[in-house]
PDB file of C-alpha atoms in Angstrom:
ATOM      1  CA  UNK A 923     -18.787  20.448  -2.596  1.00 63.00           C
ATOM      2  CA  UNK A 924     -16.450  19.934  -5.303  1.00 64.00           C
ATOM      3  CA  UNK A 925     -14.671  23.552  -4.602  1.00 73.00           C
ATOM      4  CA  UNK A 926     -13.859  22.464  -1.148  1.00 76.00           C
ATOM      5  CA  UNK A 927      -9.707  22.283  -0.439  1.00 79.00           C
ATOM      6  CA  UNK A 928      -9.952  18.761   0.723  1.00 79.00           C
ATOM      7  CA  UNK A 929     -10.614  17.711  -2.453  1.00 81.00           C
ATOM      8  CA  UNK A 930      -7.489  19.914  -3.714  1.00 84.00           C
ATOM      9  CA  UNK A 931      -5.005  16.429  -4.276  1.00 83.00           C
ATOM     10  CA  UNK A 932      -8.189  14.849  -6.501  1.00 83.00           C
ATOM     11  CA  UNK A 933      -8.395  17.379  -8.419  1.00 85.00           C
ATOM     12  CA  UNK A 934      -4.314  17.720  -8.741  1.00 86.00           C
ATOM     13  CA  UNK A 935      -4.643  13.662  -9.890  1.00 86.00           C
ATOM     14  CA  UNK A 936      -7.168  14.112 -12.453  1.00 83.00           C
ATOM     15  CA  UNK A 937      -6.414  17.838 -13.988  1.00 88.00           C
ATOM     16  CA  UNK A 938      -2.556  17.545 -14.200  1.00 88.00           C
ATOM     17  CA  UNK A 939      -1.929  14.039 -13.346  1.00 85.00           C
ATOM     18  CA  UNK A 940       0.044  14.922 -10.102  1.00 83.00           C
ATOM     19  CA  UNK A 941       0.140  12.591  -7.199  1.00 80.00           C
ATOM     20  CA  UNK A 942      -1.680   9.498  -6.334  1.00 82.00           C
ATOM     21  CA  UNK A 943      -4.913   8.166  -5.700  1.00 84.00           C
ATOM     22  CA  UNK A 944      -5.099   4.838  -4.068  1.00 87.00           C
ATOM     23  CA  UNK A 945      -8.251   2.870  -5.492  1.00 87.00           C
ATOM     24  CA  UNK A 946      -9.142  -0.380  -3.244  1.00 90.00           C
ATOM     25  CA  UNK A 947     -11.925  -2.652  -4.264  1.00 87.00           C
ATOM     26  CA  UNK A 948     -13.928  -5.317  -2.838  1.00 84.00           C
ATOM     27  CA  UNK A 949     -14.317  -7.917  -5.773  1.00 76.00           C
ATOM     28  CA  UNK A 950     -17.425 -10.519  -5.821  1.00 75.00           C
ATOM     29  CA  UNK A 951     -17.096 -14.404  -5.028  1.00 74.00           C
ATOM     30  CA  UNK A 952     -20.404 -15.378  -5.862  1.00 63.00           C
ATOM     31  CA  UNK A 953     -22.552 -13.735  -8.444  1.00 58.00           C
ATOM     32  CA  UNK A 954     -22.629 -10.506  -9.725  1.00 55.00           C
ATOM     33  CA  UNK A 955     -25.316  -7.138  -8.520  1.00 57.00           C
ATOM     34  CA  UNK A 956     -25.595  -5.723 -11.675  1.00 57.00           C
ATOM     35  CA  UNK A 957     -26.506  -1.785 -11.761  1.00 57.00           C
ATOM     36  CA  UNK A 958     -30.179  -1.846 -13.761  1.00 53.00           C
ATOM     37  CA  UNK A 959     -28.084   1.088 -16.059  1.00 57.00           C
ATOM     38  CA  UNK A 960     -24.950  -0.688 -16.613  1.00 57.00           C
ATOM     39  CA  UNK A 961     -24.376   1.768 -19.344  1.00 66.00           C
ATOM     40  CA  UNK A 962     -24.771   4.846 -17.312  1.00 65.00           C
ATOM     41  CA  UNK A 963     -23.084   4.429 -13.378  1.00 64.00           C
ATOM     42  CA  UNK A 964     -24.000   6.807 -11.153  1.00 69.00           C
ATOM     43  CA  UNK A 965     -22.082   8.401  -7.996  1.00 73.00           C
ATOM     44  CA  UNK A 966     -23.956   8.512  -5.122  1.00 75.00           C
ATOM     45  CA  UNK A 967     -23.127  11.285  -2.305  1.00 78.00           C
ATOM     46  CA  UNK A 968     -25.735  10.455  -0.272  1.00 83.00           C
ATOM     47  CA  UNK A 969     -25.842  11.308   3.980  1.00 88.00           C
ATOM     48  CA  UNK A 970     -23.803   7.480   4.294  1.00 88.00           C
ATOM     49  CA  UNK A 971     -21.234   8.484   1.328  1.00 85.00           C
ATOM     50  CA  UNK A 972     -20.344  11.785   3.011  1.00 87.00           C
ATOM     51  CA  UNK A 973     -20.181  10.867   6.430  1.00 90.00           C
ATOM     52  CA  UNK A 974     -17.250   8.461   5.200  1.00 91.00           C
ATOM     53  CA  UNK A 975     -15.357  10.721   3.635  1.00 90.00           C
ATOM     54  CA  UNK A 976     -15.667  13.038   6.630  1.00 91.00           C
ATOM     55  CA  UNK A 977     -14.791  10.572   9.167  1.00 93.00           C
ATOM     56  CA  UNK A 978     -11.909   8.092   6.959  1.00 94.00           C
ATOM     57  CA  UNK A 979     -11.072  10.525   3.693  1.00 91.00           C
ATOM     58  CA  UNK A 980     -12.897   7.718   1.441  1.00 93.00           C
ATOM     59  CA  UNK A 981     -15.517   8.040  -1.418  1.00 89.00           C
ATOM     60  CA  UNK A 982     -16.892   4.469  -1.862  1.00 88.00           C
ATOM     61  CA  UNK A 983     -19.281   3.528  -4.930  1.00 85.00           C
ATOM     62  CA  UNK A 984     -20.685   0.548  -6.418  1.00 81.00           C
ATOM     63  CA  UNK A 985     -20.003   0.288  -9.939  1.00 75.00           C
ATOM     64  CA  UNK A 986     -19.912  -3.348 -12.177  1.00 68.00           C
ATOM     65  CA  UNK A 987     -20.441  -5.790  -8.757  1.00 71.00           C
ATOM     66  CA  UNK A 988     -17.372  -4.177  -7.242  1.00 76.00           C
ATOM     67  CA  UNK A 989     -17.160  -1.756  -4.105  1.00 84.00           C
ATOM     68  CA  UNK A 990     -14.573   0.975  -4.453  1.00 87.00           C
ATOM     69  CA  UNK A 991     -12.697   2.964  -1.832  1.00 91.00           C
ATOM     70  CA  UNK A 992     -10.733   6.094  -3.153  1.00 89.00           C
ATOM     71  CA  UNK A 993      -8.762   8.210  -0.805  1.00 90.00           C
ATOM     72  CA  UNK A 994     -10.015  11.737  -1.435  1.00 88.00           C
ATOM     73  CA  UNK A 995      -8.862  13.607   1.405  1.00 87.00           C
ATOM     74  CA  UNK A 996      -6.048  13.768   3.112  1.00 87.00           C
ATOM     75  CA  UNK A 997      -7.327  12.431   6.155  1.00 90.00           C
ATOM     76  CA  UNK A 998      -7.370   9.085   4.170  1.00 90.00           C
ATOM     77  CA  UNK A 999      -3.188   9.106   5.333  1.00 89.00           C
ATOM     78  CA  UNK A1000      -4.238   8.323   8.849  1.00 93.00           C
ATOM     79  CA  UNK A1001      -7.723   6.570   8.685  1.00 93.00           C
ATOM     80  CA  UNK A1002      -6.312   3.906   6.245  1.00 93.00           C
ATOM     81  CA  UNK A1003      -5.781   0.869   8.156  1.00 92.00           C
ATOM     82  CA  UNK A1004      -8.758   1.191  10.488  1.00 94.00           C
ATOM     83  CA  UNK A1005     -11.670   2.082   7.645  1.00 93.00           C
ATOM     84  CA  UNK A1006     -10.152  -0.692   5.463  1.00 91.00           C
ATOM     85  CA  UNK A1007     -10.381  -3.129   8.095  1.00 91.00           C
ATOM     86  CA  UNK A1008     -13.611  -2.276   9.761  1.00 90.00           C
ATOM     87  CA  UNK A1009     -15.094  -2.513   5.871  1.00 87.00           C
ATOM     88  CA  UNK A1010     -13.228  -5.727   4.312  1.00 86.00           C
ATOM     89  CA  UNK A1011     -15.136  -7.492   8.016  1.00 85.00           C
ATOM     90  CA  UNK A1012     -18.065  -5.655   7.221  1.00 84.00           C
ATOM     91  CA  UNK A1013     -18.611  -6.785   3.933  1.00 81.00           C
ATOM     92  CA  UNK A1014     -16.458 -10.124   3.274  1.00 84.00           C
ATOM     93  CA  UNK A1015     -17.946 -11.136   6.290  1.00 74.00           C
ATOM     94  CA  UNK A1016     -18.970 -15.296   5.650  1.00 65.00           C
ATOM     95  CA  UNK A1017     -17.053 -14.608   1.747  1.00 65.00           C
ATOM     96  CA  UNK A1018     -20.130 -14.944   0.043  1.00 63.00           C
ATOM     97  CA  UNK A1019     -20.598 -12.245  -1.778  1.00 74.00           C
ATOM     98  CA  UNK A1020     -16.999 -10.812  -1.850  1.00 78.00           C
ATOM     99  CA  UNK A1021     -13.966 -12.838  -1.733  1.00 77.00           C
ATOM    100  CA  UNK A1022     -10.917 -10.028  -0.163  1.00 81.00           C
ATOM    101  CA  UNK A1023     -10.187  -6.363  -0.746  1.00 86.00           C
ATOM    102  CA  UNK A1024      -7.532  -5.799  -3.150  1.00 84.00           C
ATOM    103  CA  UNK A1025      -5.684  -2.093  -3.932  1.00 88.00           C
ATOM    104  CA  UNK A1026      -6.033  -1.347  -7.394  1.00 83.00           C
ATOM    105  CA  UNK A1027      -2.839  -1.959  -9.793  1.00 82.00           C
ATOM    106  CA  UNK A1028      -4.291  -2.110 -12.977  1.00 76.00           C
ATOM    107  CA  UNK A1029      -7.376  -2.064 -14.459  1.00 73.00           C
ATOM    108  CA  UNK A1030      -7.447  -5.568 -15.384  1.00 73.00           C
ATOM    109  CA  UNK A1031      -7.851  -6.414 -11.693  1.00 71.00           C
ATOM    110  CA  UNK A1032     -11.377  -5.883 -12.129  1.00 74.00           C
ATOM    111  CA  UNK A1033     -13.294  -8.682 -13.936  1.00 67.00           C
ATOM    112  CA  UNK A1034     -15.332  -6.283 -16.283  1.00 63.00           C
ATOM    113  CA  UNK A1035     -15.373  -9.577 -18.263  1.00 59.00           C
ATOM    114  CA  UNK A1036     -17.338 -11.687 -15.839  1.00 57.00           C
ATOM    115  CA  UNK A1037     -14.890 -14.320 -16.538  1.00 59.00           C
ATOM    116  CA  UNK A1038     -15.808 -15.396 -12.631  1.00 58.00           C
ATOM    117  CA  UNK A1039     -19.392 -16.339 -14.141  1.00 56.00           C
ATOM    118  CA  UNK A1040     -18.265 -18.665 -16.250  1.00 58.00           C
ATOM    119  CA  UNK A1041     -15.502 -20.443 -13.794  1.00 60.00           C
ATOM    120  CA  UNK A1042     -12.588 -18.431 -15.602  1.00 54.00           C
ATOM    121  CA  UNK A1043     -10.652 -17.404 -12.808  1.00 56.00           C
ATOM    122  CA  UNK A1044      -7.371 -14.386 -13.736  1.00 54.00           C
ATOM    123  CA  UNK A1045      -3.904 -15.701 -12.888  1.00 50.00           C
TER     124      UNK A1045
END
């Protein structure tokens, strides 16, 4: 429901540049789970996705190996430690597949590169 006024600050962010949307990501250790349309990502808002933006304010998707969280309602404010904890144990788990959760600074953060692959690791 794109019309609904929860969503009123993302749509502030991306029509008029106003405010801020914190982006987190969970980045991958060991391999990579490429989409089988890397060229085309998809959001998902399926019953999972929706429940977690009702309950914590967060959209999360799966795009290029990498988990994203972005706050997209307000109730994000007060959610933010607990849904950020209970997913970085829920997925870092044994750091196999994902190595920490990072906030988003700038989009070089994310190795769209695959540098990882090839033992290239960012400084």
């Amino acid at each position: 429901n794109g019309l609904d006024k929860r969503f009123d600050n993302v749509r502030d962010f991306v029509r008029n540049d106003l405010g801020n949307l914190p982006l987190y990501f969970l980045a991958p250790k060991n391999g990579y789970l490429i989409d089988t349309n890397f060229d085309n990502p998809k959001l998902v808002f399926n019953d999972d996705v929706i429940s977690k933006i009702n309950d914590y304010g967060f959209f999360m998707m799966f795009i290029c190996s990498n988990i994203f969280f972005l706050e997209v309602t307000p109730k994000a404010d007060f959610s933010r430690d607990l849904f950020l904890s209970k997913v970085s144990k829920k997925y870092i788990g044994s750091g196999f597949l994902f190595s920490d959760l990072r906030r988003l600074e700038f989009i070089t953060d994310i190795d769209f590169t695959l540098r990882r692959l090839f033992g290239k690791k960012k400084n």
